[in-house]
Coordinates of C-alpha atoms in Angstrom, one line a residue:
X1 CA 1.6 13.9 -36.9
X2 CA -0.2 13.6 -33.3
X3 CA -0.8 10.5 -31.4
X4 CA -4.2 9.4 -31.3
X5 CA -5.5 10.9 -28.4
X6 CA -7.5 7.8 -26.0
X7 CA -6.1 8.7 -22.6
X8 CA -6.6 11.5 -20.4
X9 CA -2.8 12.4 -19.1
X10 CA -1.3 13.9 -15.9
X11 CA 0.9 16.7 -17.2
X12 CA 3.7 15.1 -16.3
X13 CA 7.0 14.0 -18.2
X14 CA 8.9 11.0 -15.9
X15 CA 12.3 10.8 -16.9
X16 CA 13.7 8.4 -14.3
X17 CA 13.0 5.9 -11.9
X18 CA 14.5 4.3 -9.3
X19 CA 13.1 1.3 -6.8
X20 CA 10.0 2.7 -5.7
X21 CA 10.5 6.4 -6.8
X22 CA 10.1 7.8 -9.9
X23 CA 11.5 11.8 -10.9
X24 CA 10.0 14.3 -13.9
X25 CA 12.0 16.8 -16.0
X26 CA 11.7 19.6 -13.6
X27 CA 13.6 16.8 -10.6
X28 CA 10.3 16.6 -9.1
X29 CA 10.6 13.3 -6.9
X30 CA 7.1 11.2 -6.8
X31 CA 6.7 7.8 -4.4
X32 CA 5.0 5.6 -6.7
X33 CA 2.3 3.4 -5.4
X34 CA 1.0 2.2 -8.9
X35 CA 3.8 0.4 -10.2
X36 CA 2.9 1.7 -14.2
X37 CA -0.4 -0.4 -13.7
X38 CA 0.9 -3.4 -11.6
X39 CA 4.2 -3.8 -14.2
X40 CA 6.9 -2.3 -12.3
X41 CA 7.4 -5.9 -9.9
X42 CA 11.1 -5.2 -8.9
X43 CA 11.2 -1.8 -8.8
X44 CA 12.6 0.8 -11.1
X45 CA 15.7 0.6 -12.3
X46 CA 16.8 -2.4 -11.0
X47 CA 20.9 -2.6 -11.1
X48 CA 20.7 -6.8 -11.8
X49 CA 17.9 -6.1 -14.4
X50 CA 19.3 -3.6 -16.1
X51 CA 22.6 -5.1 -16.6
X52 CA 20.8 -8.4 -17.8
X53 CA 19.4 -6.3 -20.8
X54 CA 22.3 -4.5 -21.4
X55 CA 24.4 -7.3 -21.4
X56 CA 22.1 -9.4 -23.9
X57 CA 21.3 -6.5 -25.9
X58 CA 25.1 -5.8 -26.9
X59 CA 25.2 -9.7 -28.2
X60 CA 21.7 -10.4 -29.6
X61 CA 18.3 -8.1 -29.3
X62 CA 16.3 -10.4 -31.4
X63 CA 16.1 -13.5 -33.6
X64 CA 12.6 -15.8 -35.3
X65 CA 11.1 -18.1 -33.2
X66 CA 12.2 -20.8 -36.3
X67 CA 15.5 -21.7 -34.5
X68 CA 16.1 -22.8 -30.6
X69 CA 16.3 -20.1 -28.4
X70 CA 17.7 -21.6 -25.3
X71 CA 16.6 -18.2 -23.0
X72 CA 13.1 -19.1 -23.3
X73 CA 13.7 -22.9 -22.2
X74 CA 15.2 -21.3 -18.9
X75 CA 12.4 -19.0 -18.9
X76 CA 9.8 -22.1 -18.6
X77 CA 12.2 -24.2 -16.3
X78 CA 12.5 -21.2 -13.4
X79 CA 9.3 -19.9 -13.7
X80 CA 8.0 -23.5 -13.1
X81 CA 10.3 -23.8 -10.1
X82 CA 9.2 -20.4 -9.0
X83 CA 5.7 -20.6 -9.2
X84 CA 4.9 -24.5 -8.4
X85 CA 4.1 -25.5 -11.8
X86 CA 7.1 -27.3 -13.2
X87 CA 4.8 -30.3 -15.0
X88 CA 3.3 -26.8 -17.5
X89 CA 4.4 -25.8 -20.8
X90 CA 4.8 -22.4 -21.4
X91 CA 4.1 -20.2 -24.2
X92 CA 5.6 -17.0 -24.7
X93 CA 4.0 -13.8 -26.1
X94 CA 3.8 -10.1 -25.9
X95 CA 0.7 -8.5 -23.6
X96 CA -1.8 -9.8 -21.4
X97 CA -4.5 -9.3 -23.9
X98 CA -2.7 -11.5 -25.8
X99 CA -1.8 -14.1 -23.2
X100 CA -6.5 -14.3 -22.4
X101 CA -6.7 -14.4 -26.6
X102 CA -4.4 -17.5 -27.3
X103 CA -5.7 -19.1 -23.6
X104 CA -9.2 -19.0 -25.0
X105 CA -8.2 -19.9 -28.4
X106 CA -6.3 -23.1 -26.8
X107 CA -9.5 -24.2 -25.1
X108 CA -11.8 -24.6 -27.8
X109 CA -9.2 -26.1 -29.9
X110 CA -9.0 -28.6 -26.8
X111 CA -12.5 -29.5 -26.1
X112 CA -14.6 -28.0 -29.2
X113 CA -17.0 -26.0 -27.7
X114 CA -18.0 -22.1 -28.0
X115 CA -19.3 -20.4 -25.4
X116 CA -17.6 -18.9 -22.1
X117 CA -17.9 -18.1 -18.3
X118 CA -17.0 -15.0 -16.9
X119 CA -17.2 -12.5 -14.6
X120 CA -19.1 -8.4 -13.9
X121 CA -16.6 -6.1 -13.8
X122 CA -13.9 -8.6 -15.2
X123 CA -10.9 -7.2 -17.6
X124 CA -9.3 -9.1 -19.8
X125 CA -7.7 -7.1 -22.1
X126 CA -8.5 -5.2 -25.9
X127 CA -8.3 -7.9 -28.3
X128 CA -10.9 -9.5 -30.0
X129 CA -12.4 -12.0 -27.7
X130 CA -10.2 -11.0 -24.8
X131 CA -12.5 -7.7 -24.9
X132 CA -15.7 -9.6 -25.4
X133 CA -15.1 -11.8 -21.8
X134 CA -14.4 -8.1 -20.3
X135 CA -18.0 -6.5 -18.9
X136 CA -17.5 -2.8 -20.1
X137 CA -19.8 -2.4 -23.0
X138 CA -17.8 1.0 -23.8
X139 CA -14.7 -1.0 -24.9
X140 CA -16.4 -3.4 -27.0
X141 CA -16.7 -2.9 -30.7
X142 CA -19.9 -4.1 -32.9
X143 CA -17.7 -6.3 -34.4
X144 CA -16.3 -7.9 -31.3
X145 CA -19.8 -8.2 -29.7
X146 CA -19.8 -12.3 -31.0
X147 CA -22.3 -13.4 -28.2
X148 CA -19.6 -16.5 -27.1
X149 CA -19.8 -14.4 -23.5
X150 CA -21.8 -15.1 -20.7
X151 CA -21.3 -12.7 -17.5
X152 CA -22.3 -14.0 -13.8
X153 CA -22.2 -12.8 -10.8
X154 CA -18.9 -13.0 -8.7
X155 CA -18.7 -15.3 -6.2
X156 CA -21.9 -17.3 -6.9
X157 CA -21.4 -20.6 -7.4
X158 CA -24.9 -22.1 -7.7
X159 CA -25.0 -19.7 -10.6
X160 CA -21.7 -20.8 -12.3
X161 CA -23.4 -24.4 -11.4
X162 CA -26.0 -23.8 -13.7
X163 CA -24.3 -22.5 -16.6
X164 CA -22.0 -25.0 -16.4
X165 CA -24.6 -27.9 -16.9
X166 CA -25.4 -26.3 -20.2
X167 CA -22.6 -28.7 -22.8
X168 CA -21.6 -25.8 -25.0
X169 CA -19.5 -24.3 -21.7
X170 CA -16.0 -24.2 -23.7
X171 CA -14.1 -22.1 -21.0
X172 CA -14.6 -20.1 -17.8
X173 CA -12.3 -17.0 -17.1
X174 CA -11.6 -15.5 -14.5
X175 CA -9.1 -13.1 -12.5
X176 CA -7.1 -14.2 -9.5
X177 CA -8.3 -10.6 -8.3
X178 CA -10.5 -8.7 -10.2
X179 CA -8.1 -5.4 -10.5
X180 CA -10.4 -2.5 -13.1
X181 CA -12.9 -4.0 -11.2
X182 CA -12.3 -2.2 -8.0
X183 CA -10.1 -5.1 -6.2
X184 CA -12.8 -7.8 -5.9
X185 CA -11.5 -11.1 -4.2
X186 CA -13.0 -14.1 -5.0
X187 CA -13.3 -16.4 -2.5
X188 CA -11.1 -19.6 -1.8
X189 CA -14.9 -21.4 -1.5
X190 CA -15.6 -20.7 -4.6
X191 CA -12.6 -21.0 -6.5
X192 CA -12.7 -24.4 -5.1
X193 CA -16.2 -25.1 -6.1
X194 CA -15.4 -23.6 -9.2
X195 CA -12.8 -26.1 -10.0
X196 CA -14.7 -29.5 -9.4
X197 CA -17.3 -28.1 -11.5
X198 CA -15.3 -27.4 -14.6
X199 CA -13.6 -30.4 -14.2
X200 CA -17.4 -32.0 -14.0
X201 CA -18.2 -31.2 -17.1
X202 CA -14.8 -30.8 -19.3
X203 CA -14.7 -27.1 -19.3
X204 CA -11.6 -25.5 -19.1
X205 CA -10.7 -23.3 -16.2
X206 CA -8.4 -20.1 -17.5
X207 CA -7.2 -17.9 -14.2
X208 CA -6.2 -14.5 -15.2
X209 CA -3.1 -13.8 -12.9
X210 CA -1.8 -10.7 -15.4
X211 CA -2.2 -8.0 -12.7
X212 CA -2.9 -10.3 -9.6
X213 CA 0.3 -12.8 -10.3
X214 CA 4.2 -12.9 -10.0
X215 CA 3.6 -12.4 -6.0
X216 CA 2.0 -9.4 -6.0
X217 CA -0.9 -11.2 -3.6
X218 CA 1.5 -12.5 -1.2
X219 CA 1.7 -15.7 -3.1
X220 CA 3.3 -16.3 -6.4
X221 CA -0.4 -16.7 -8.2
X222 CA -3.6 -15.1 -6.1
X223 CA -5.3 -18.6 -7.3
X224 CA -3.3 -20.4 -4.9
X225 CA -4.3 -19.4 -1.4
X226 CA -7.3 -21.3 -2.5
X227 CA -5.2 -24.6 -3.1
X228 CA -6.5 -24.6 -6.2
X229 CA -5.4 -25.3 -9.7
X230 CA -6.2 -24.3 -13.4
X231 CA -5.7 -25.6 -16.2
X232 CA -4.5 -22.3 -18.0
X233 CA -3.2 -19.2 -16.6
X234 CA -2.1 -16.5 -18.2
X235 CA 0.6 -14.0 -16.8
X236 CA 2.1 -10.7 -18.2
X237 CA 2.6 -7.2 -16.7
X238 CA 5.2 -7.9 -13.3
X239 CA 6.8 -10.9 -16.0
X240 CA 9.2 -8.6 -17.3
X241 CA 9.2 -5.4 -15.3
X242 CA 8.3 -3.4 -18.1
X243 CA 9.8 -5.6 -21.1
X244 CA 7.0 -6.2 -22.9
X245 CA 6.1 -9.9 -22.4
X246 CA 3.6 -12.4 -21.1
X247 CA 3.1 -15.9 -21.1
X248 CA 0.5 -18.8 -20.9
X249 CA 1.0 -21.7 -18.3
X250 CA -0.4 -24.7 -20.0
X251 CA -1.4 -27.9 -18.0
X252 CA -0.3 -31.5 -19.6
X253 CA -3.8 -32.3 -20.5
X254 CA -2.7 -30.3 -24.2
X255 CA -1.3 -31.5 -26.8
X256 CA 0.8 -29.0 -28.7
X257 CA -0.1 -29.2 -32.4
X258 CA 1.9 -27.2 -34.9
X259 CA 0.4 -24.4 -36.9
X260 CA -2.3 -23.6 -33.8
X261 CA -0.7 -21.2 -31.8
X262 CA 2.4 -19.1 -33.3
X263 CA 4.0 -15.5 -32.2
X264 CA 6.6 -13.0 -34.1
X265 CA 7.7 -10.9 -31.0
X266 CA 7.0 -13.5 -28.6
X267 CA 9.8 -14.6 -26.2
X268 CA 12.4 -12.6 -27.9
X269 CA 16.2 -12.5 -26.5
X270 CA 15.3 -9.4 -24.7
X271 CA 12.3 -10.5 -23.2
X272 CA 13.8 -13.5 -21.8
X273 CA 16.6 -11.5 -20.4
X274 CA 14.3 -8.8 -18.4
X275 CA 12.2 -11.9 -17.2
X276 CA 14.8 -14.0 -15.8
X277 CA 16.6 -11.0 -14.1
X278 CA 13.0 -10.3 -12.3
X279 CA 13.0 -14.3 -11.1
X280 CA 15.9 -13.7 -9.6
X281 CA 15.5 -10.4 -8.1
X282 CA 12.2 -11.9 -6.8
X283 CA 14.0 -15.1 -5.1
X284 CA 17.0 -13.3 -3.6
X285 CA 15.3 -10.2 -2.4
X286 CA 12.2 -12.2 -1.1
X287 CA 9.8 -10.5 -2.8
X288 CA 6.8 -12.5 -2.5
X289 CA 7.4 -12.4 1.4
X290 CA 7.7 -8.7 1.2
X291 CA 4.5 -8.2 -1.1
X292 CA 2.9 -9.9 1.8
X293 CA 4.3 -8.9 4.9
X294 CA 4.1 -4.7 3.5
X295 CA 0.7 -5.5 1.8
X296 CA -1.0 -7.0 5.1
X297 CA 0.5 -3.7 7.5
X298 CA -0.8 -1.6 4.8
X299 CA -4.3 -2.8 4.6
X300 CA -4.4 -2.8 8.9
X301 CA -3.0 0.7 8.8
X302 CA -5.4 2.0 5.7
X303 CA -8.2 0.4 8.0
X304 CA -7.7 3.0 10.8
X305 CA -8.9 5.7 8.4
X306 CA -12.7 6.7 8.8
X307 CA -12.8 8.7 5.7
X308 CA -12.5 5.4 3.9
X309 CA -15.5 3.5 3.2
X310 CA -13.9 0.3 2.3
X311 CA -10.4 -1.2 2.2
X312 CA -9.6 -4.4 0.0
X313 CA -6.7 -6.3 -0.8
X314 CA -4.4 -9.0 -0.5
X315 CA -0.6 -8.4 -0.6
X316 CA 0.2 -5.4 -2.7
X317 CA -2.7 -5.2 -4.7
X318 CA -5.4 -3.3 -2.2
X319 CA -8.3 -1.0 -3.2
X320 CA -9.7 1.6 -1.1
X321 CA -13.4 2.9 -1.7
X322 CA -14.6 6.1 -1.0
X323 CA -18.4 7.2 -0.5
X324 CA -17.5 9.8 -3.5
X325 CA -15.7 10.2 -6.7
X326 CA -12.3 10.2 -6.1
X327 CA -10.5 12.2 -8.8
X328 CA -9.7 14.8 -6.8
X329 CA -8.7 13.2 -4.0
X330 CA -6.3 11.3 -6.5
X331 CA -5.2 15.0 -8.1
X332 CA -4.3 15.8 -4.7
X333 CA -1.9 13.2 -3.6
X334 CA 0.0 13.6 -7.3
X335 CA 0.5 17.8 -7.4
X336 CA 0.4 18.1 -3.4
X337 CA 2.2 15.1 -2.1
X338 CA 3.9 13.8 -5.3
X339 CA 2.4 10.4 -4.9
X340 CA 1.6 8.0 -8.1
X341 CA -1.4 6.0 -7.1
X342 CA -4.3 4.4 -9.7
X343 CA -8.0 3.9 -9.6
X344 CA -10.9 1.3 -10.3
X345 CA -14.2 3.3 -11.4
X346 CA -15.4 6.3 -10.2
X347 CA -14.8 5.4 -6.3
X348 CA -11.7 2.9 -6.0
X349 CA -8.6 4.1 -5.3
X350 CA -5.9 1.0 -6.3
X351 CA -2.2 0.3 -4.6
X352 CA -0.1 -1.3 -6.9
X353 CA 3.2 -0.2 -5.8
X354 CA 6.6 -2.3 -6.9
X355 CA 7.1 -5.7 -4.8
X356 CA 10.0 -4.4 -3.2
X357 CA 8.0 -1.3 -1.5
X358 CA 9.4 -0.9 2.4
X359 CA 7.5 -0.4 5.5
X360 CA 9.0 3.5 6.1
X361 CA 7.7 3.9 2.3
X362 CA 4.7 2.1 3.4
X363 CA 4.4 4.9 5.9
X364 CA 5.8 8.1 4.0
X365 CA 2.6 6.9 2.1
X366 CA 0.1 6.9 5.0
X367 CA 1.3 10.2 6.4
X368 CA 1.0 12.2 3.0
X369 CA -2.8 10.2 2.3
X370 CA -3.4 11.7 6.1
X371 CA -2.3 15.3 4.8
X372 CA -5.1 14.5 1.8
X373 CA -7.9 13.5 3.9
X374 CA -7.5 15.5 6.8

């Protein structure tokens, strides 16, 4: 048997990582400014975070969600602590697509209604409705095509003002950064506006901090610089540095019901394990602080460079836009300079390296992008 074949691969085989680093089967050491899509938050390979898993996996891997499970109740108490939202609930499940999925399911249980806000060039995920609120018609099946979506411009709040006024609004989504969509910020202005006016008219506001969240901005939650908060927002990816997990943040205007929302995999032993050993990596190594200190010298530094038409970013989540395609440019920094980086469309070249990236990585970077482009 083959695996289905949906993504176009790098012919290479990693075998091993380690902080910021990752090595193939020939030894072939690569810096990795990617991060495996934003998921890597404390690095490779973490000593703590390995020994966490190890330890929990020797005593129990996995039990049903039908009895107490006292890892996920320390789960929900430090990530409120960490993040500034102690009065949530938290629900625990597997992937981000999951996390938009039961966040949008939760808000039409809550106030009824059927239709949703979002965003061009959002991504929300693959799942049913998750892919319906994300605007790439290519990943969107006939039978997820549903019509509950309504896609506005970024950034324009007069235009979410309008929509909003309409009473069938159920939710709006929306990404603390937009990250497939080539790094687009939105503003704290409009997040801000954003929020009175869902609150105006009972709609629900869902912030998607999957690959913008867990302090990748510089903050714990992107959504925050603009002093702002949701009622929903739904995490995964840097949650368990590679663990599969995510999780919904669930403001006390809910009232759990039984039956509504339900998960198999969902905040199992080991997941819980691999998510508290990243809190705690991310509190004693000042991770946030680093995202944003590294992140903010990066983006001065990519700046300098006149063969880049654009740089955007906030922490360590930056884009950098190119006047051409920039496949090759990309093939060039992997084979030539052993460097991991991603992209966002044809012209977008995206950072997402591990929160604990340094400032002479930071610079190992620059000088082998300079080798590239010069």
């Amino acid at each position: 048997m083959n695996l289905f074949d949906v993504y176009p691969l790098f012919d290479i085989n990693i075998i091993k990582g380690k902080g910021c680093h990752v090595w193939d089967e020939n030894g072939t050491e690569y810096l990795d400014l990617y991060g495996g899509h934003a998921v890597i938050s404390i690095g490779h390979a973490h000593p703590h975070y390995v020994d966490m898993i190890s330890k929990q996996v020797a005593t129990l891997g996995f039990y049903s969600n039908s009895v107490i499970n006292k890892l996920q109740q320390q789960v929900a108490e430090r990530l409120g602590k960490i993040s500034g939202y102690e009065d949530y609930s938290l629900f625990l499940i597997n992937s981000g697509a999951e996390a938009n999925e039961n966040a949008l399911k939760l808000a039409s249980f809550h106030n009824g209604r059927t239709k949703v806000i979002s965003f061009g060039k959002a991504f929300h995920g693959r799942t049913s409705l998750a892919v319906e609120a994300t605007d790439n018609p290519k990943i969107i099946a006939p039978i997820n095509a549903n019509g509950h979506i309504t896609y506005l411009p970024l950034n324009d709040i007069e235009a979410a003002k309008t929509e909003l006024a309409k009473e069938d609004i159920c939710a709006v989504i929306i990404e603390g950064i937009q990250g497939v969509g080539g790094i687009k910020i939105p503003t704290p202005e409009f997040l801000q506006e954003l929020r009175k006016a869902c609150t105006e008219h009972g709609t629900i506001l869902i912030l998607d901090e999957i690959q913008s969240g867990y302090g990748r901005s510089g903050k714990f939650f992107a959504h925050q610089y603009a002093g702002i908060k949701p009622d929903i927002i739904t995490v995964a990816k840097g949650i368990g540095n590679g663990f599969p997990m995510a999780g919904v943040l669930i403001s006390p205007m809910f009232t759990p019901v039984y039956g509504m929302l339900g998960t198999t995999f969902g905040g199992n032993h080991l997941a819980c394990s691999a998510a508290l050993a990243v809190m705690d990596v991310i509190e004693q190594e000042n991770l946030v602080e680093n995202a944003a200190n590294i992140g903010s010298y990066l983006l001065e530094e990519l700046k300098k460079f006149n063969e880049i038409k654009e740089v955007r970013g906030c922490g360590l989540m930056i884009g950098m836009e190119f006047d051409q395609p920039v496949k090759e440019i990309r093939s060039r920094l992997i084979h030539e300079q052993k460097v991991f980086t991603g992209a966002s469309g044809t012209n977008v070249i995206r950072l997402l390296p591990p929160l604990c990236l340094s400032k002479e990585e930071a610079d190992e970077f620059l000088a082998r992008l300079r080798k590239v482009l010069g």
